[in-house]
Amino acid sequence: MRILLVFMFLCGTAHASDEARQAGLEAWSRIYEVTSHPRCANCHVGSDDRPMWSGPSYGRARPHGMNVRAGPSRIGAETLPCRTCHVTAQDAPDNRRPHAAPQVTDAWRLAPPEAHWFGQDSETICNQLRDVARNGGRSVDDLVDHLGHDVILHWAWSPGGTREPAPYSLKAHIYDLRLWGAAGQPCPED
């Protein structure tokens, strides 16, 4: 319903455009809560190939323990593969064990350096996500598709153990991305 309203607003008056922009910015605010949350941002580090440990159960933010480096491959192929500890779910016990390395049914890896979210503000991440040159060449529909089929991303909402999940739900996050896209992908500083 909200998406339909946004489309109606986009086709209406200047006041309607203001309303659509506001709806898009509200959706962006929730999207930023997800992208800046430790479940997402800890593996969205820039050219530094070190994942982070942060969040309520970690105290202060710090680089991943044991001097783990993901290297240019972003999967640890040059040093110690991420899969050494982050084994696939079919190969190891589930994620309910406290302090166990997170597991998914896909190869664990860092996001590409262009998708640097850790420690970034809302404006930086917003501009990066709407810039196809910095988001992997993805439209909003492509971002939604990426979220829908990339199972490593699904882990953020059900991380197991004592890890705090990403806010909202995957379904709500996808909805917000569509709403943000329908509003023209506004960023707070536009």
mmCIF file of N, CA and C in Angstrom, residues 19-89:
data_model
loop_
_atom_site.group_PDB
_atom_site.id
_atom_site.type_symbol
_atom_site.label_atom_id
_atom_site.label_comp_id
_atom_site.label_asym_id
_atom_site.label_seq_id
_atom_site.Cartn_x
_atom_site.Cartn_y
_atom_site.Cartn_z
ATOM 1 N N GLU A 19 5.950 14.628 -0.164
ATOM 2 C CA GLU A 19 5.463 13.470 0.600
ATOM 3 C C GLU A 19 6.211 12.201 0.191
ATOM 4 N N ALA A 20 6.409 12.010 -1.112
ATOM 5 C CA ALA A 20 7.126 10.833 -1.609
ATOM 6 C C ALA A 20 8.563 10.845 -1.106
ATOM 7 N N ARG A 21 9.197 12.012 -1.168
ATOM 8 C CA ARG A 21 10.574 12.131 -0.674
ATOM 9 C C ARG A 21 10.628 11.799 0.801
ATOM 10 N N GLN A 22 9.668 12.295 1.577
ATOM 11 C CA GLN A 22 9.645 12.011 3.010
ATOM 12 C C GLN A 22 9.483 10.517 3.271
ATOM 13 N N ALA A 23 8.589 9.870 2.513
ATOM 14 C CA ALA A 23 8.407 8.416 2.666
ATOM 15 C C ALA A 23 9.698 7.683 2.304
ATOM 16 N N GLY A 24 10.381 8.150 1.256
ATOM 17 C CA GLY A 24 11.647 7.547 0.861
ATOM 18 C C GLY A 24 12.725 7.743 1.910
ATOM 19 N N LEU A 25 12.761 8.929 2.512
ATOM 20 C CA LEU A 25 13.756 9.188 3.569
ATOM 21 C C LEU A 25 13.469 8.377 4.829
ATOM 22 N N GLU A 26 12.192 8.181 5.139
ATOM 23 C CA GLU A 26 11.851 7.327 6.286
ATOM 24 C C GLU A 26 12.289 5.894 6.016
ATOM 25 N N ALA A 27 12.072 5.417 4.785
ATOM 26 C CA ALA A 27 12.539 4.074 4.414
ATOM 27 C C ALA A 27 14.057 4.021 4.491
ATOM 28 N N TRP A 28 14.726 5.086 3.992
ATOM 29 C CA TRP A 28 16.189 5.118 4.057
ATOM 30 C C TRP A 28 16.672 5.030 5.504
ATOM 31 N N SER A 29 16.023 5.721 6.398
ATOM 32 C CA SER A 29 16.433 5.698 7.806
ATOM 33 C C SER A 29 16.464 4.267 8.336
ATOM 34 N N ARG A 30 15.447 3.484 7.984
ATOM 35 C CA ARG A 30 15.407 2.075 8.414
ATOM 36 C C ARG A 30 16.469 1.253 7.680
ATOM 37 N N ILE A 31 16.686 1.545 6.398
ATOM 38 C CA ILE A 31 17.720 0.842 5.631
ATOM 39 C C ILE A 31 19.076 1.094 6.273
ATOM 40 N N TYR A 32 19.324 2.344 6.674
ATOM 41 C CA TYR A 32 20.603 2.676 7.309
ATOM 42 C C TYR A 32 20.764 1.943 8.638
ATOM 43 N N GLU A 33 19.680 1.788 9.390
ATOM 44 C CA GLU A 33 19.764 1.012 10.634
ATOM 45 C C GLU A 33 20.268 -0.398 10.356
ATOM 46 N N VAL A 34 19.836 -0.966 9.245
ATOM 47 C CA VAL A 34 20.270 -2.318 8.874
ATOM 48 C C VAL A 34 21.714 -2.299 8.381
ATOM 49 N N THR A 35 22.036 -1.432 7.422
ATOM 50 C CA THR A 35 23.379 -1.441 6.826
ATOM 51 C C THR A 35 24.473 -1.066 7.826
ATOM 52 N N SER A 36 24.143 -0.260 8.817
ATOM 53 C CA SER A 36 25.151 0.141 9.807
ATOM 54 C C SER A 36 25.178 -0.784 11.017
ATOM 55 N N HIS A 37 24.261 -1.734 11.080
ATOM 56 C CA HIS A 37 24.208 -2.672 12.198
ATOM 57 C C HIS A 37 25.394 -3.640 12.113
ATOM 58 N N PRO A 38 25.940 -4.065 13.255
ATOM 59 C CA PRO A 38 27.086 -4.982 13.233
ATOM 60 C C PRO A 38 26.883 -6.241 12.397
ATOM 61 N N ARG A 39 25.669 -6.772 12.326
ATOM 62 C CA ARG A 39 25.465 -7.997 11.541
ATOM 63 C C ARG A 39 25.773 -7.765 10.070
ATOM 64 N N CYS A 40 25.664 -6.530 9.610
ATOM 65 C CA CYS A 40 25.970 -6.214 8.215
ATOM 66 C C CYS A 40 27.327 -5.518 8.096
ATOM 67 N N ALA A 41 27.526 -4.503 8.894
ATOM 68 C CA ALA A 41 28.716 -3.655 8.744
ATOM 69 C C ALA A 41 30.020 -4.365 9.097
ATOM 70 N N ASN A 42 30.008 -5.353 9.984
ATOM 71 C CA ASN A 42 31.253 -6.011 10.388
ATOM 72 C C ASN A 42 31.997 -6.667 9.220
ATOM 73 N N CYS A 43 31.279 -7.077 8.204
ATOM 74 C CA CYS A 43 31.911 -7.684 7.026
ATOM 75 C C CYS A 43 31.919 -6.734 5.836
ATOM 76 N N HIS A 44 31.406 -5.540 6.012
ATOM 77 C CA HIS A 44 31.431 -4.511 4.967
ATOM 78 C C HIS A 44 32.513 -3.502 5.307
ATOM 79 N N VAL A 45 33.751 -3.981 5.290
ATOM 80 C CA VAL A 45 34.900 -3.108 5.541
ATOM 81 C C VAL A 45 35.465 -2.697 4.189
ATOM 82 N N GLY A 46 36.167 -1.601 4.157
ATOM 83 C CA GLY A 46 36.696 -1.077 2.892
ATOM 84 C C GLY A 46 37.887 -1.872 2.402
ATOM 85 N N SER A 47 38.896 -1.177 1.917
ATOM 86 C CA SER A 47 40.072 -1.853 1.374
ATOM 87 C C SER A 47 40.863 -2.572 2.458
ATOM 88 N N ASP A 48 40.615 -2.218 3.720
ATOM 89 C CA ASP A 48 41.196 -2.975 4.821
ATOM 90 C C ASP A 48 40.525 -4.346 4.783
ATOM 91 N N ASP A 49 41.299 -5.376 4.682
ATOM 92 C CA ASP A 49 40.731 -6.715 4.526
ATOM 93 C C ASP A 49 40.492 -7.429 5.858
ATOM 94 N N ARG A 50 40.297 -6.642 6.922
ATOM 95 C CA ARG A 50 40.067 -7.213 8.252
ATOM 96 C C ARG A 50 38.614 -7.028 8.653
ATOM 97 N N PRO A 51 37.896 -8.134 8.828
ATOM 98 C CA PRO A 51 36.526 -8.008 9.346
ATOM 99 C C PRO A 51 36.568 -7.471 10.770
ATOM 100 N N MET A 52 35.446 -6.953 11.200
ATOM 101 C CA MET A 52 35.363 -6.364 12.539
ATOM 102 C C MET A 52 34.517 -7.221 13.465
ATOM 103 N N TRP A 53 34.745 -7.057 14.737
ATOM 104 C CA TRP A 53 33.888 -7.604 15.786
ATOM 105 C C TRP A 53 33.307 -6.396 16.506
ATOM 106 N N SER A 54 32.014 -6.232 16.436
ATOM 107 C CA SER A 54 31.365 -5.150 17.159
ATOM 108 C C SER A 54 29.939 -5.564 17.457
ATOM 109 N N GLY A 55 29.314 -4.808 18.321
ATOM 110 C CA GLY A 55 27.944 -5.104 18.717
ATOM 111 C C GLY A 55 27.861 -5.266 20.221
ATOM 112 N N PRO A 56 26.659 -5.360 20.758
ATOM 113 C CA PRO A 56 26.464 -5.395 22.198
ATOM 114 C C PRO A 56 27.252 -6.483 22.923
ATOM 115 N N SER A 57 27.399 -7.649 22.318
ATOM 116 C CA SER A 57 28.083 -8.736 23.018
ATOM 117 C C SER A 57 29.604 -8.642 22.938
ATOM 118 N N TYR A 58 30.132 -7.675 22.175
ATOM 119 C CA TYR A 58 31.577 -7.565 22.001
ATOM 120 C C TYR A 58 32.210 -6.427 22.792
ATOM 121 N N GLY A 59 31.425 -5.562 23.394
ATOM 122 C CA GLY A 59 32.012 -4.390 24.034
ATOM 123 C C GLY A 59 32.463 -3.423 22.961
ATOM 124 N N ARG A 60 33.698 -2.979 23.022
ATOM 125 C CA ARG A 60 34.196 -2.017 22.032
ATOM 126 C C ARG A 60 34.423 -2.710 20.685
ATOM 127 N N ALA A 61 34.314 -1.939 19.608
ATOM 128 C CA ALA A 61 34.594 -2.467 18.269
ATOM 129 C C ALA A 61 36.082 -2.724 18.134
ATOM 130 N N ARG A 62 36.399 -3.825 17.487
ATOM 131 C CA ARG A 62 37.804 -4.155 17.269
ATOM 132 C C ARG A 62 37.917 -5.089 16.060
ATOM 133 N N PRO A 63 39.105 -5.153 15.451
ATOM 134 C CA PRO A 63 39.282 -6.078 14.323
ATOM 135 C C PRO A 63 39.062 -7.523 14.776
ATOM 136 N N HIS A 64 38.643 -8.332 13.852
ATOM 137 C CA HIS A 64 38.435 -9.764 14.075
ATOM 138 C C HIS A 64 39.648 -10.336 14.793
ATOM 139 N N GLY A 65 39.422 -11.195 15.735
ATOM 140 C CA GLY A 65 40.510 -11.806 16.500
ATOM 141 C C GLY A 65 41.423 -12.674 15.649
ATOM 142 N N MET A 66 42.507 -13.063 16.219
ATOM 143 C CA MET A 66 43.493 -13.967 15.622
ATOM 144 C C MET A 66 44.156 -13.385 14.368
ATOM 145 N N ASN A 67 44.122 -12.060 14.252
ATOM 146 C CA ASN A 67 44.725 -11.352 13.118
ATOM 147 C C ASN A 67 44.223 -11.876 11.774
ATOM 148 N N VAL A 68 42.948 -12.212 11.707
ATOM 149 C CA VAL A 68 42.352 -12.719 10.479
ATOM 150 C C VAL A 68 42.369 -11.643 9.402
ATOM 151 N N ARG A 69 42.807 -12.029 8.222
ATOM 152 C CA ARG A 69 42.826 -11.149 7.055
ATOM 153 C C ARG A 69 42.109 -11.867 5.915
ATOM 154 N N ALA A 70 41.292 -11.164 5.178
ATOM 155 C CA ALA A 70 40.575 -11.782 4.060
ATOM 156 C C ALA A 70 41.315 -11.631 2.739
ATOM 157 N N GLY A 71 42.303 -10.732 2.692
ATOM 158 C CA GLY A 71 43.082 -10.543 1.475
ATOM 159 C C GLY A 71 42.257 -9.974 0.333
ATOM 160 N N PRO A 72 42.899 -9.754 -0.800
ATOM 161 C CA PRO A 72 42.185 -9.224 -1.968
ATOM 162 C C PRO A 72 41.039 -10.128 -2.442
ATOM 163 N N SER A 73 41.143 -11.423 -2.182
ATOM 164 C CA SER A 73 40.079 -12.345 -2.600
ATOM 165 C C SER A 73 38.798 -12.133 -1.805
ATOM 166 N N ARG A 74 38.912 -11.532 -0.626
ATOM 167 C CA ARG A 74 37.807 -11.290 0.314
ATOM 168 C C ARG A 74 37.282 -12.586 0.923
ATOM 169 N N ILE A 75 37.911 -13.733 0.648
ATOM 170 C CA ILE A 75 37.520 -15.006 1.259
ATOM 171 C C ILE A 75 38.673 -15.645 2.025
ATOM 172 N N GLY A 76 39.815 -14.949 2.108
ATOM 173 C CA GLY A 76 40.963 -15.466 2.837
ATOM 174 C C GLY A 76 41.822 -16.434 2.051
ATOM 175 N N ALA A 77 41.625 -16.519 0.746
ATOM 176 C CA ALA A 77 42.366 -17.487 -0.072
ATOM 177 C C ALA A 77 43.881 -17.291 0.033
ATOM 178 N N GLU A 78 44.338 -16.062 0.276
ATOM 179 C CA GLU A 78 45.767 -15.775 0.329
ATOM 180 C C GLU A 78 46.397 -16.158 1.669
ATOM 181 N N THR A 79 45.589 -16.309 2.682
ATOM 182 C CA THR A 79 46.129 -16.569 4.023
ATOM 183 C C THR A 79 45.429 -17.779 4.650
ATOM 184 N N LEU A 80 44.335 -17.548 5.304
ATOM 185 C CA LEU A 80 43.539 -18.593 5.940
ATOM 186 C C LEU A 80 42.104 -18.402 5.482
ATOM 187 N N PRO A 81 41.570 -19.318 4.700
ATOM 188 C CA PRO A 81 40.206 -19.136 4.193
ATOM 189 C C PRO A 81 39.188 -18.938 5.314
ATOM 190 N N CYS A 82 38.270 -18.017 5.108
ATOM 191 C CA CYS A 82 37.208 -17.766 6.084
ATOM 192 C C CYS A 82 36.478 -19.059 6.425
ATOM 193 N N ARG A 83 36.343 -19.949 5.439
ATOM 194 C CA ARG A 83 35.635 -21.218 5.623
ATOM 195 C C ARG A 83 36.322 -22.142 6.623
ATOM 196 N N THR A 84 37.556 -21.852 6.994
ATOM 197 C CA THR A 84 38.237 -22.693 7.975
ATOM 198 C C THR A 84 37.440 -22.733 9.278
ATOM 199 N N CYS A 85 36.933 -21.588 9.693
ATOM 200 C CA CYS A 85 36.111 -21.522 10.913
ATOM 201 C C CYS A 85 34.630 -21.364 10.580
ATOM 202 N N HIS A 86 34.350 -20.586 9.567
ATOM 203 C CA HIS A 86 32.961 -20.337 9.168
ATOM 204 C C HIS A 86 32.538 -21.403 8.168
ATOM 205 N N VAL A 87 32.456 -22.635 8.669
ATOM 206 C CA VAL A 87 32.099 -23.751 7.802
ATOM 207 C C VAL A 87 30.642 -23.645 7.380
ATOM 208 N N THR A 88 30.297 -24.334 6.324
ATOM 209 C CA THR A 88 28.914 -24.285 5.867
ATOM 210 C C THR A 88 28.019 -25.011 6.855
ATOM 211 N N ALA A 89 26.789 -24.604 6.930
ATOM 212 C CA ALA A 89 25.837 -25.152 7.893
ATOM 213 C C ALA A 89 25.668 -26.650 7.726
#
